[in-house]
Tab-separated table of C-alpha atoms in Angstrom:
chain	number	residue	atom	x	y	z
A	1	UNK	CA	-36.672	12.463	44.658
A	2	UNK	CA	-33.785	14.541	43.235
A	3	UNK	CA	-31.315	12.262	44.995
A	4	UNK	CA	-32.842	9.175	43.351
A	5	UNK	CA	-32.691	10.808	39.871
A	6	UNK	CA	-29.062	11.777	40.343
A	7	UNK	CA	-28.247	8.219	41.404
A	8	UNK	CA	-29.996	6.812	38.307
A	9	UNK	CA	-28.158	9.200	35.980
A	10	UNK	CA	-24.817	8.389	37.629
A	11	UNK	CA	-25.436	4.628	37.306
A	12	UNK	CA	-26.408	5.068	33.647
A	13	UNK	CA	-23.234	7.044	32.916
A	14	UNK	CA	-21.058	4.463	34.687
A	15	UNK	CA	-22.680	1.618	32.727
A	16	UNK	CA	-22.114	3.512	29.462
A	17	UNK	CA	-18.481	4.120	30.374
A	18	UNK	CA	-18.001	0.449	31.281
A	19	UNK	CA	-19.534	-0.656	27.955
A	20	UNK	CA	-17.265	1.756	26.067
A	21	UNK	CA	-14.181	0.384	27.865
A	22	UNK	CA	-15.174	-3.228	27.119
A	23	UNK	CA	-15.740	-2.371	23.449
A	24	UNK	CA	-12.405	-0.533	23.232
A	25	UNK	CA	-10.532	-3.427	24.830
A	26	UNK	CA	-12.227	-6.024	22.611
A	27	UNK	CA	-11.435	-4.110	19.416
A	28	UNK	CA	-7.707	-3.644	20.080
A	29	UNK	CA	-5.132	-5.919	18.502
A	30	UNK	CA	-3.897	-7.413	21.722
A	31	UNK	CA	-2.439	-10.832	21.135
A	32	UNK	CA	-2.780	-13.160	18.199
A	33	UNK	CA	-6.239	-14.278	17.221
A	34	UNK	CA	-4.882	-17.008	14.981
A	35	UNK	CA	-5.706	-20.449	16.184
A	36	UNK	CA	-3.452	-23.467	15.834
A	37	UNK	CA	0.137	-23.770	14.713
A	38	UNK	CA	1.674	-20.714	13.006
A	39	UNK	CA	4.946	-19.697	11.392
A	40	UNK	CA	6.601	-16.348	10.706
A	41	UNK	CA	7.886	-14.904	7.427
A	42	UNK	CA	8.947	-11.377	6.451
A	43	UNK	CA	8.502	-9.166	3.392
A	44	UNK	CA	10.100	-5.834	2.403
A	45	UNK	CA	8.116	-2.921	1.017
A	46	UNK	CA	9.120	0.599	-0.041
A	47	UNK	CA	5.797	1.946	1.284
A	48	UNK	CA	3.361	0.218	3.631
A	49	UNK	CA	0.673	2.909	3.407
A	50	UNK	CA	-0.401	2.870	7.080
A	51	UNK	CA	-0.419	-0.926	7.412
A	52	UNK	CA	-1.297	-1.686	11.042
A	53	UNK	CA	-0.333	-4.434	13.463
A	54	UNK	CA	-2.907	-7.216	13.429
A	55	UNK	CA	-4.073	-6.385	9.903
A	56	UNK	CA	-5.103	-9.488	7.977
A	57	UNK	CA	-3.007	-11.485	5.533
A	58	UNK	CA	-5.229	-13.041	2.861
A	59	UNK	CA	-5.085	-15.509	0.012
A	60	UNK	CA	-8.004	-15.225	-2.438
A	61	UNK	CA	-9.867	-13.080	0.117
A	62	UNK	CA	-9.574	-15.661	2.916
A	63	UNK	CA	-7.673	-14.699	6.083
A	64	UNK	CA	-4.612	-16.927	6.524
A	65	UNK	CA	-2.573	-14.795	8.905
A	66	UNK	CA	-1.950	-11.356	10.334
A	67	UNK	CA	0.681	-8.633	10.541
A	68	UNK	CA	2.896	-9.269	13.548
A	69	UNK	CA	5.261	-6.317	13.236
A	70	UNK	CA	6.510	-3.467	11.040
A	71	UNK	CA	10.041	-2.089	11.306
A	72	UNK	CA	12.445	0.005	9.237
A	73	UNK	CA	15.676	-1.285	7.712
A	74	UNK	CA	18.270	1.432	8.559
A	75	UNK	CA	20.436	0.622	5.496
A	76	UNK	CA	17.820	0.521	2.715
A	77	UNK	CA	15.014	2.438	4.463
A	78	UNK	CA	12.571	-0.275	3.400
A	79	UNK	CA	9.759	-1.349	5.694
A	80	UNK	CA	10.189	-4.912	6.954
A	81	UNK	CA	6.807	-6.477	7.652
A	82	UNK	CA	6.611	-9.621	9.806
A	83	UNK	CA	3.709	-11.913	8.893
A	84	UNK	CA	2.305	-14.648	11.147
A	85	UNK	CA	0.717	-17.358	8.936
A	86	UNK	CA	-1.317	-20.424	9.899
A	87	UNK	CA	0.217	-23.778	8.998
A	88	UNK	CA	-3.181	-25.241	8.149
A	89	UNK	CA	-3.269	-23.527	4.757
A	90	UNK	CA	-0.721	-25.906	3.250
A	91	UNK	CA	2.767	-25.170	2.005
A	92	UNK	CA	3.196	-21.846	0.253
A	93	UNK	CA	5.894	-21.908	-2.414
A	94	UNK	CA	9.150	-19.989	-2.000
A	95	UNK	CA	8.196	-17.711	-4.916
A	96	UNK	CA	4.969	-16.521	-3.277
A	97	UNK	CA	4.349	-12.806	-3.853
A	98	UNK	CA	2.947	-10.291	-1.349
A	99	UNK	CA	1.035	-7.100	-2.196
A	100	UNK	CA	-0.522	-4.442	-0.011
A	101	UNK	CA	-4.195	-3.784	-0.785
A	102	UNK	CA	-7.014	-1.671	0.631
A	103	UNK	CA	-10.443	-3.080	1.504
A	104	UNK	CA	-12.687	-0.825	-0.550
A	105	UNK	CA	-11.942	2.806	-1.295
A	106	UNK	CA	-11.060	3.932	2.239
A	107	UNK	CA	-10.951	0.621	4.119
A	108	UNK	CA	-8.183	-0.993	6.107
A	109	UNK	CA	-4.931	-2.107	4.511
A	110	UNK	CA	-4.097	-5.803	4.290
A	111	UNK	CA	-1.512	-8.032	2.618
A	112	UNK	CA	-2.638	-10.319	-0.167
A	113	UNK	CA	-0.488	-13.351	-0.954
A	114	UNK	CA	-0.323	-14.973	-4.384
A	115	UNK	CA	1.186	-18.474	-4.271
A	116	UNK	CA	3.780	-19.233	-6.931
A	117	UNK	CA	4.768	-22.495	-8.570
A	118	UNK	CA	8.165	-23.224	-7.008
A	119	UNK	CA	8.337	-26.748	-5.530
A	120	UNK	CA	10.456	-25.382	-2.649
A	121	UNK	CA	8.145	-24.376	0.245
A	122	UNK	CA	8.270	-21.145	2.220
A	123	UNK	CA	9.670	-21.986	5.665
A	124	UNK	CA	9.586	-20.374	9.096
A	125	UNK	CA	11.881	-17.320	9.060
A	126	UNK	CA	12.030	-16.995	5.240
A	127	UNK	CA	11.580	-13.708	3.390
A	128	UNK	CA	9.051	-13.183	0.610
A	129	UNK	CA	11.108	-11.607	-2.164
A	130	UNK	CA	8.365	-10.653	-4.626
A	131	UNK	CA	6.471	-7.688	-3.159
A	132	UNK	CA	4.242	-4.848	-4.362
A	133	UNK	CA	4.026	-1.774	-2.133
A	134	UNK	CA	0.832	0.063	-1.258
A	135	UNK	CA	-0.814	2.282	-3.841
A	136	UNK	CA	-1.390	5.679	-2.251
A	137	UNK	CA	-4.571	7.361	-3.482
A	138	UNK	CA	-3.129	10.864	-3.070
A	139	UNK	CA	-0.156	9.990	-5.292
A	140	UNK	CA	-2.433	8.648	-8.030
A	141	UNK	CA	-4.575	11.775	-7.961
A	142	UNK	CA	-1.471	13.979	-8.028
A	143	UNK	CA	-0.039	12.115	-11.028
A	144	UNK	CA	-3.308	12.497	-12.892
A	145	UNK	CA	-3.729	16.182	-12.063
A	146	UNK	CA	-0.151	17.169	-12.852
A	147	UNK	CA	0.233	15.178	-16.041
A	148	UNK	CA	2.684	12.496	-14.963
A	149	UNK	CA	0.069	9.846	-15.724
A	150	UNK	CA	1.563	9.263	-19.158
A	151	UNK	CA	-1.432	10.190	-21.353
A	152	UNK	CA	-0.724	13.904	-21.734
A	153	UNK	CA	-4.119	15.036	-20.423
A	154	UNK	CA	-2.868	16.844	-17.314
A	155	UNK	CA	-2.517	20.598	-16.954
A	156	UNK	CA	1.276	20.532	-17.267
A	157	UNK	CA	1.593	17.885	-19.969
A	158	UNK	CA	4.123	18.507	-22.713
A	159	UNK	CA	2.808	21.056	-25.160
A	160	UNK	CA	0.523	22.801	-22.666
A	161	UNK	CA	1.983	26.276	-22.869
A	162	UNK	CA	5.570	25.053	-22.665
A	163	UNK	CA	5.418	25.104	-18.875
A	164	UNK	CA	6.927	21.658	-18.527
A	165	UNK	CA	5.780	18.333	-17.198
A	166	UNK	CA	5.779	17.336	-13.537
A	167	UNK	CA	8.031	14.492	-12.567
A	168	UNK	CA	7.410	12.090	-9.674
A	169	UNK	CA	8.938	14.429	-7.120
A	170	UNK	CA	6.538	17.200	-8.087
A	171	UNK	CA	9.204	19.456	-9.647
A	172	UNK	CA	8.773	20.631	-13.196
A	173	UNK	CA	11.297	20.187	-15.938
A	174	UNK	CA	11.446	22.675	-18.788
A	175	UNK	CA	9.985	21.554	-22.076
A	176	UNK	CA	12.508	21.908	-24.908
A	177	UNK	CA	11.433	24.194	-27.769
A	178	UNK	CA	10.162	22.469	-30.871
A	179	UNK	CA	12.733	22.132	-33.630
A	180	UNK	CA	12.155	24.462	-36.563
A	181	UNK	CA	11.187	22.602	-39.672
A	182	UNK	CA	11.588	24.291	-43.035
A	183	UNK	CA	8.391	24.644	-45.021
A	184	UNK	CA	8.405	22.555	-48.188
A	185	UNK	CA	12.117	21.965	-48.371
A	186	UNK	CA	13.354	19.809	-51.212
A	187	UNK	CA	16.550	17.871	-51.237
A	188	UNK	CA	19.391	19.651	-52.983
A	189	UNK	CA	21.114	17.778	-55.696
A	190	UNK	CA	24.654	18.676	-56.549
A	191	UNK	CA	24.989	20.422	-59.884
A	192	UNK	CA	27.700	19.506	-62.303
A	193	UNK	CA	28.915	22.136	-64.675
């Protein structure tokens, strides 16, 4: 009886492990899931914000491609993102712009394309020149908290104790003292005697 129970538990564990392996393999980004004819373009970003291989490329919320690769340019230190796009979407114009977005508040990153109006089409191997890097939530919160948001409501905004305002690097710069203004000064007119 104990032997039969142990065999049942072992079989159950093996089946669970096999299901977990199948699920893990199916959810990885192995190979392109784009059907049909595709072409490759690149775009440069100063910050990709954890953009992953296989992440979608969308136009108006519709998937039209995926991220094929992300590399670093050793001269400019920009991220070069390779996009694999389906040809069935029609010709994108050469002045198409690319922006990195997040699905929801904490969702996956994706690239959104906005077609331009240039009659010249974007061809295989071209680079998208108009790009908008990822918005990093932590940087936005930091700018708001440390007063670099531009509205003067942060703790270190100008005039808050003279401590200085935080710049983008997080360092503070001293606030210059206010210029002394004379109380009720009147213009002096030269006297002639």
